[in-house]
Amino acid sequence: MSGPDPTSDDPDYYPGKRLGLPESGPGSIARFGRRIAALLIDWFIAYGLVSLFVSLAGISREVFLYTGLGSTGIAVVWVVLGIISVRLFGFTPGQYVMGLRVASIDHRQHVGIGRATVRGLLVFFVIPALFTDKDFRGYQDRFTNTAVVLR
């Protein structure tokens, strides 16, 4: 049974308030522009790494482009890079450039490998990231108790 939305009557509500995050500055919820820019940077890095591998391995460019190995390789590198970097550092390379990080809202010190994996795979499927709540958190963040915040 659901009741009225407590944020609908609060004129002082801002994204992240009910999570205990500040309204602005470090630790506040990141907006979509920065998040999309970070995602694009991460994709370009994955593309560059796969292209470097293809050139160093001597794989024919035609095989790379026309068999689907290129797009699959880029996607795999992007997911693995995201999972490992979020687990180790709390941000992807693109998020670092854009001044963002993935924060645990349940006050854990780090985003563990399990949560980083679930989060990375859900972002990979795009659709969960498109549906956000009033705190600009997509399903990937709600399922893993995380939020993308300013560093």
JSON list of C-alpha atoms in Angstrom, two decimals:
[
{"chain": "A", "resi": 1, "resn": "MET", "atom": "CA", "xyz": [0.00, 0.00, 0.00]},
{"chain": "A", "resi": 2, "resn": "SER", "atom": "CA", "xyz": [1.50, 3.31, -1.01]},
{"chain": "A", "resi": 3, "resn": "GLY", "atom": "CA", "xyz": [0.85, 6.68, 0.52]},
{"chain": "A", "resi": 4, "resn": "PRO", "atom": "CA", "xyz": [1.37, 10.20, -0.69]},
{"chain": "A", "resi": 5, "resn": "ASP", "atom": "CA", "xyz": [4.79, 11.15, -1.98]},
{"chain": "A", "resi": 6, "resn": "PRO", "atom": "CA", "xyz": [6.57, 13.02, 0.85]},
{"chain": "A", "resi": 7, "resn": "THR", "atom": "CA", "xyz": [8.60, 15.05, -1.64]},
{"chain": "A", "resi": 8, "resn": "SER", "atom": "CA", "xyz": [5.59, 16.45, -3.51]},
{"chain": "A", "resi": 9, "resn": "ASP", "atom": "CA", "xyz": [4.68, 18.87, -0.69]},
{"chain": "A", "resi": 10, "resn": "ASP", "atom": "CA", "xyz": [8.23, 19.89, 0.22]},
{"chain": "A", "resi": 11, "resn": "PRO", "atom": "CA", "xyz": [9.13, 23.18, -1.50]},
{"chain": "A", "resi": 12, "resn": "ASP", "atom": "CA", "xyz": [12.73, 22.77, -0.31]},
{"chain": "A", "resi": 13, "resn": "TYR", "atom": "CA", "xyz": [13.19, 19.35, -1.93]},
{"chain": "A", "resi": 14, "resn": "TYR", "atom": "CA", "xyz": [16.24, 18.81, -4.13]},
{"chain": "A", "resi": 15, "resn": "PRO", "atom": "CA", "xyz": [17.64, 15.63, -5.74]},
{"chain": "A", "resi": 16, "resn": "GLY", "atom": "CA", "xyz": [19.48, 13.65, -3.08]},
{"chain": "A", "resi": 17, "resn": "LYS", "atom": "CA", "xyz": [17.79, 15.22, -0.05]},
{"chain": "A", "resi": 18, "resn": "ARG", "atom": "CA", "xyz": [16.06, 12.04, 1.09]},
{"chain": "A", "resi": 19, "resn": "LEU", "atom": "CA", "xyz": [19.38, 10.18, 0.65]},
{"chain": "A", "resi": 20, "resn": "GLY", "atom": "CA", "xyz": [21.11, 12.59, 3.01]},
{"chain": "A", "resi": 21, "resn": "LEU", "atom": "CA", "xyz": [23.23, 14.17, 0.28]},
{"chain": "A", "resi": 22, "resn": "PRO", "atom": "CA", "xyz": [24.01, 17.89, 0.02]},
{"chain": "A", "resi": 23, "resn": "GLU", "atom": "CA", "xyz": [22.15, 20.11, -2.45]},
{"chain": "A", "resi": 24, "resn": "SER", "atom": "CA", "xyz": [25.30, 21.25, -4.25]},
{"chain": "A", "resi": 25, "resn": "GLY", "atom": "CA", "xyz": [29.05, 20.80, -4.19]},
{"chain": "A", "resi": 26, "resn": "PRO", "atom": "CA", "xyz": [31.00, 17.61, -3.50]},
{"chain": "A", "resi": 27, "resn": "GLY", "atom": "CA", "xyz": [28.74, 14.68, -2.67]},
{"chain": "A", "resi": 28, "resn": "SER", "atom": "CA", "xyz": [25.67, 16.12, -4.38]},
{"chain": "A", "resi": 29, "resn": "ILE", "atom": "CA", "xyz": [23.79, 14.19, -7.07]},
{"chain": "A", "resi": 30, "resn": "ALA", "atom": "CA", "xyz": [25.35, 14.50, -10.53]},
{"chain": "A", "resi": 31, "resn": "ARG", "atom": "CA", "xyz": [23.20, 15.79, -13.37]},
{"chain": "A", "resi": 32, "resn": "PHE", "atom": "CA", "xyz": [22.64, 14.02, -16.68]},
{"chain": "A", "resi": 33, "resn": "GLY", "atom": "CA", "xyz": [24.95, 16.15, -18.83]},
{"chain": "A", "resi": 34, "resn": "ARG", "atom": "CA", "xyz": [28.06, 15.16, -16.91]},
{"chain": "A", "resi": 35, "resn": "ARG", "atom": "CA", "xyz": [26.97, 11.54, -16.71]},
{"chain": "A", "resi": 36, "resn": "ILE", "atom": "CA", "xyz": [26.44, 11.26, -20.46]},
{"chain": "A", "resi": 37, "resn": "ALA", "atom": "CA", "xyz": [29.77, 12.97, -21.16]},
{"chain": "A", "resi": 38, "resn": "ALA", "atom": "CA", "xyz": [31.48, 10.49, -18.80]},
{"chain": "A", "resi": 39, "resn": "LEU", "atom": "CA", "xyz": [29.78, 7.58, -20.58]},
{"chain": "A", "resi": 40, "resn": "LEU", "atom": "CA", "xyz": [30.97, 8.82, -23.98]},
{"chain": "A", "resi": 41, "resn": "ILE", "atom": "CA", "xyz": [34.54, 9.22, -22.70]},
{"chain": "A", "resi": 42, "resn": "ASP", "atom": "CA", "xyz": [34.46, 5.65, -21.39]},
{"chain": "A", "resi": 43, "resn": "TRP", "atom": "CA", "xyz": [33.17, 4.36, -24.75]},
{"chain": "A", "resi": 44, "resn": "PHE", "atom": "CA", "xyz": [35.94, 6.18, -26.63]},
{"chain": "A", "resi": 45, "resn": "ILE", "atom": "CA", "xyz": [38.54, 4.70, -24.27]},
{"chain": "A", "resi": 46, "resn": "ALA", "atom": "CA", "xyz": [37.11, 1.20, -24.84]},
{"chain": "A", "resi": 47, "resn": "TYR", "atom": "CA", "xyz": [37.13, 1.81, -28.60]},
{"chain": "A", "resi": 48, "resn": "GLY", "atom": "CA", "xyz": [40.74, 2.96, -28.46]},
{"chain": "A", "resi": 49, "resn": "LEU", "atom": "CA", "xyz": [41.84, -0.06, -26.40]},
{"chain": "A", "resi": 50, "resn": "VAL", "atom": "CA", "xyz": [40.15, -2.50, -28.79]},
{"chain": "A", "resi": 51, "resn": "SER", "atom": "CA", "xyz": [41.62, -0.70, -31.81]},
{"chain": "A", "resi": 52, "resn": "LEU", "atom": "CA", "xyz": [45.07, -0.84, -30.23]},
{"chain": "A", "resi": 53, "resn": "PHE", "atom": "CA", "xyz": [44.68, -4.57, -29.58]},
{"chain": "A", "resi": 54, "resn": "VAL", "atom": "CA", "xyz": [43.53, -5.20, -33.16]},
{"chain": "A", "resi": 55, "resn": "SER", "atom": "CA", "xyz": [46.47, -3.31, -34.62]},
{"chain": "A", "resi": 56, "resn": "LEU", "atom": "CA", "xyz": [49.01, -4.97, -32.31]},
{"chain": "A", "resi": 57, "resn": "ALA", "atom": "CA", "xyz": [47.55, -8.44, -32.87]},
{"chain": "A", "resi": 58, "resn": "GLY", "atom": "CA", "xyz": [47.66, -8.03, -36.63]},
{"chain": "A", "resi": 59, "resn": "ILE", "atom": "CA", "xyz": [43.98, -8.73, -37.09]},
{"chain": "A", "resi": 60, "resn": "SER", "atom": "CA", "xyz": [42.65, -7.61, -40.46]},
{"chain": "A", "resi": 61, "resn": "ARG", "atom": "CA", "xyz": [40.59, -4.42, -40.26]},
{"chain": "A", "resi": 62, "resn": "GLU", "atom": "CA", "xyz": [37.91, -6.02, -42.46]},
{"chain": "A", "resi": 63, "resn": "VAL", "atom": "CA", "xyz": [37.54, -8.94, -40.05]},
{"chain": "A", "resi": 64, "resn": "PHE", "atom": "CA", "xyz": [37.31, -6.51, -37.18]},
{"chain": "A", "resi": 65, "resn": "LEU", "atom": "CA", "xyz": [34.66, -4.31, -38.83]},
{"chain": "A", "resi": 66, "resn": "TYR", "atom": "CA", "xyz": [32.43, -6.81, -40.61]},
{"chain": "A", "resi": 67, "resn": "THR", "atom": "CA", "xyz": [32.22, -9.79, -38.25]},
{"chain": "A", "resi": 68, "resn": "GLY", "atom": "CA", "xyz": [30.84, -7.97, -35.22]},
{"chain": "A", "resi": 69, "resn": "LEU", "atom": "CA", "xyz": [34.01, -8.61, -33.24]},
{"chain": "A", "resi": 70, "resn": "GLY", "atom": "CA", "xyz": [34.64, -4.89, -33.02]},
{"chain": "A", "resi": 71, "resn": "SER", "atom": "CA", "xyz": [31.36, -3.90, -31.41]},
{"chain": "A", "resi": 72, "resn": "THR", "atom": "CA", "xyz": [31.35, -6.93, -29.14]},
{"chain": "A", "resi": 73, "resn": "GLY", "atom": "CA", "xyz": [34.94, -6.29, -28.11]},
{"chain": "A", "resi": 74, "resn": "ILE", "atom": "CA", "xyz": [34.24, -2.64, -27.38]},
{"chain": "A", "resi": 75, "resn": "ALA", "atom": "CA", "xyz": [31.20, -3.54, -25.26]},
{"chain": "A", "resi": 76, "resn": "VAL", "atom": "CA", "xyz": [33.13, -6.18, -23.29]},
{"chain": "A", "resi": 77, "resn": "VAL", "atom": "CA", "xyz": [36.07, -3.85, -22.68]},
{"chain": "A", "resi": 78, "resn": "TRP", "atom": "CA", "xyz": [33.70, -1.05, -21.64]},
{"chain": "A", "resi": 79, "resn": "VAL", "atom": "CA", "xyz": [31.87, -3.25, -19.11]},
{"chain": "A", "resi": 80, "resn": "VAL", "atom": "CA", "xyz": [35.07, -4.77, -17.68]},
{"chain": "A", "resi": 81, "resn": "LEU", "atom": "CA", "xyz": [36.78, -1.37, -17.48]},
{"chain": "A", "resi": 82, "resn": "GLY", "atom": "CA", "xyz": [33.75, 0.07, -15.68]},
{"chain": "A", "resi": 83, "resn": "ILE", "atom": "CA", "xyz": [33.44, -2.79, -13.21]},
{"chain": "A", "resi": 84, "resn": "ILE", "atom": "CA", "xyz": [37.12, -2.86, -12.30]},
{"chain": "A", "resi": 85, "resn": "SER", "atom": "CA", "xyz": [37.57, 0.89, -12.07]},
{"chain": "A", "resi": 86, "resn": "VAL", "atom": "CA", "xyz": [34.41, 1.45, -9.98]},
{"chain": "A", "resi": 87, "resn": "ARG", "atom": "CA", "xyz": [35.50, -1.31, -7.61]},
{"chain": "A", "resi": 88, "resn": "LEU", "atom": "CA", "xyz": [39.09, -0.11, -7.28]},
{"chain": "A", "resi": 89, "resn": "PHE", "atom": "CA", "xyz": [38.70, 3.66, -7.45]},
{"chain": "A", "resi": 90, "resn": "GLY", "atom": "CA", "xyz": [34.99, 4.47, -7.12]},
{"chain": "A", "resi": 91, "resn": "PHE", "atom": "CA", "xyz": [34.76, 5.98, -10.61]},
{"chain": "A", "resi": 92, "resn": "THR", "atom": "CA", "xyz": [35.34, 5.15, -14.26]},
{"chain": "A", "resi": 93, "resn": "PRO", "atom": "CA", "xyz": [37.93, 7.08, -16.27]},
{"chain": "A", "resi": 94, "resn": "GLY", "atom": "CA", "xyz": [35.15, 9.17, -17.83]},
{"chain": "A", "resi": 95, "resn": "GLN", "atom": "CA", "xyz": [33.65, 9.91, -14.43]},
{"chain": "A", "resi": 96, "resn": "TYR", "atom": "CA", "xyz": [37.08, 10.95, -13.20]},
{"chain": "A", "resi": 97, "resn": "VAL", "atom": "CA", "xyz": [37.46, 13.42, -16.07]},
{"chain": "A", "resi": 98, "resn": "MET", "atom": "CA", "xyz": [33.98, 14.82, -15.42]},
{"chain": "A", "resi": 99, "resn": "GLY", "atom": "CA", "xyz": [34.49, 15.10, -11.65]},
{"chain": "A", "resi": 100, "resn": "LEU", "atom": "CA", "xyz": [32.08, 12.31, -10.67]},
{"chain": "A", "resi": 101, "resn": "ARG", "atom": "CA", "xyz": [32.20, 9.18, -8.55]},
{"chain": "A", "resi": 102, "resn": "VAL", "atom": "CA", "xyz": [29.93, 6.29, -7.61]},
{"chain": "A", "resi": 103, "resn": "ALA", "atom": "CA", "xyz": [29.07, 6.52, -3.92]},
{"chain": "A", "resi": 104, "resn": "SER", "atom": "CA", "xyz": [27.48, 3.94, -1.64]},
{"chain": "A", "resi": 105, "resn": "ILE", "atom": "CA", "xyz": [24.42, 5.47, -0.03]},
{"chain": "A", "resi": 106, "resn": "ASP", "atom": "CA", "xyz": [24.31, 2.77, 2.61]},
{"chain": "A", "resi": 107, "resn": "HIS", "atom": "CA", "xyz": [27.53, 4.21, 4.09]},
{"chain": "A", "resi": 108, "resn": "ARG", "atom": "CA", "xyz": [29.84, 1.41, 3.00]},
{"chain": "A", "resi": 109, "resn": "GLN", "atom": "CA", "xyz": [33.37, 2.53, 2.32]},
{"chain": "A", "resi": 110, "resn": "HIS", "atom": "CA", "xyz": [33.60, 1.01, -1.18]},
{"chain": "A", "resi": 111, "resn": "VAL", "atom": "CA", "xyz": [31.36, -0.27, -3.93]},
{"chain": "A", "resi": 112, "resn": "GLY", "atom": "CA", "xyz": [32.10, -3.99, -3.86]},
{"chain": "A", "resi": 113, "resn": "ILE", "atom": "CA", "xyz": [32.79, -6.17, -6.88]},
{"chain": "A", "resi": 114, "resn": "GLY", "atom": "CA", "xyz": [29.28, -7.65, -6.79]},
{"chain": "A", "resi": 115, "resn": "ARG", "atom": "CA", "xyz": [27.55, -4.29, -6.78]},
{"chain": "A", "resi": 116, "resn": "ALA", "atom": "CA", "xyz": [29.97, -2.91, -9.39]},
{"chain": "A", "resi": 117, "resn": "THR", "atom": "CA", "xyz": [29.21, -5.88, -11.64]},
{"chain": "A", "resi": 118, "resn": "VAL", "atom": "CA", "xyz": [25.43, -5.59, -11.30]},
{"chain": "A", "resi": 119, "resn": "ARG", "atom": "CA", "xyz": [25.64, -1.85, -11.83]},
{"chain": "A", "resi": 120, "resn": "GLY", "atom": "CA", "xyz": [27.88, -2.20, -14.90]},
{"chain": "A", "resi": 121, "resn": "LEU", "atom": "CA", "xyz": [25.69, -4.83, -16.53]},
{"chain": "A", "resi": 122, "resn": "LEU", "atom": "CA", "xyz": [22.52, -2.82, -15.94]},
{"chain": "A", "resi": 123, "resn": "VAL", "atom": "CA", "xyz": [24.09, 0.29, -17.45]},
{"chain": "A", "resi": 124, "resn": "PHE", "atom": "CA", "xyz": [25.19, -1.85, -20.41]},
{"chain": "A", "resi": 125, "resn": "PHE", "atom": "CA", "xyz": [21.55, -2.72, -21.13]},
{"chain": "A", "resi": 126, "resn": "VAL", "atom": "CA", "xyz": [20.76, 1.05, -21.24]},
{"chain": "A", "resi": 127, "resn": "ILE", "atom": "CA", "xyz": [17.04, 0.78, -20.42]},
{"chain": "A", "resi": 128, "resn": "PRO", "atom": "CA", "xyz": [17.46, 0.69, -16.61]},
{"chain": "A", "resi": 129, "resn": "ALA", "atom": "CA", "xyz": [19.55, 3.86, -16.77]},
{"chain": "A", "resi": 130, "resn": "LEU", "atom": "CA", "xyz": [16.79, 5.72, -18.63]},
{"chain": "A", "resi": 131, "resn": "PHE", "atom": "CA", "xyz": [14.24, 5.37, -15.85]},
{"chain": "A", "resi": 132, "resn": "THR", "atom": "CA", "xyz": [15.16, 7.57, -12.92]},
{"chain": "A", "resi": 133, "resn": "ASP", "atom": "CA", "xyz": [13.55, 8.59, -9.67]},
{"chain": "A", "resi": 134, "resn": "LYS", "atom": "CA", "xyz": [13.36, 12.07, -8.15]},
{"chain": "A", "resi": 135, "resn": "ASP", "atom": "CA", "xyz": [16.97, 11.72, -7.03]},
{"chain": "A", "resi": 136, "resn": "PHE", "atom": "CA", "xyz": [18.16, 11.10, -10.63]},
{"chain": "A", "resi": 137, "resn": "ARG", "atom": "CA", "xyz": [19.05, 7.51, -9.76]},
{"chain": "A", "resi": 138, "resn": "GLY", "atom": "CA", "xyz": [18.42, 4.85, -12.37]},
{"chain": "A", "resi": 139, "resn": "TYR", "atom": "CA", "xyz": [17.59, 1.22, -11.62]},
{"chain": "A", "resi": 140, "resn": "GLN", "atom": "CA", "xyz": [21.29, 0.39, -11.62]},
{"chain": "A", "resi": 141, "resn": "ASP", "atom": "CA", "xyz": [21.78, 2.76, -8.68]},
{"chain": "A", "resi": 142, "resn": "ARG", "atom": "CA", "xyz": [18.61, 1.78, -6.84]},
{"chain": "A", "resi": 143, "resn": "PHE", "atom": "CA", "xyz": [19.36, -1.96, -7.06]},
{"chain": "A", "resi": 144, "resn": "THR", "atom": "CA", "xyz": [22.92, -1.48, -5.80]},
{"chain": "A", "resi": 145, "resn": "ASN", "atom": "CA", "xyz": [22.35, 1.28, -3.20]},
{"chain": "A", "resi": 146, "resn": "THR", "atom": "CA", "xyz": [24.64, 3.67, -5.03]},
{"chain": "A", "resi": 147, "resn": "ALA", "atom": "CA", "xyz": [24.43, 7.15, -6.51]},
{"chain": "A", "resi": 148, "resn": "VAL", "atom": "CA", "xyz": [26.58, 9.07, -8.97]},
{"chain": "A", "resi": 149, "resn": "VAL", "atom": "CA", "xyz": [27.73, 12.18, -7.15]},
{"chain": "A", "resi": 150, "resn": "LEU", "atom": "CA", "xyz": [30.13, 15.05, -7.68]},
{"chain": "A", "resi": 151, "resn": "ARG", "atom": "CA", "xyz": [33.65, 14.42, -6.43]}
]
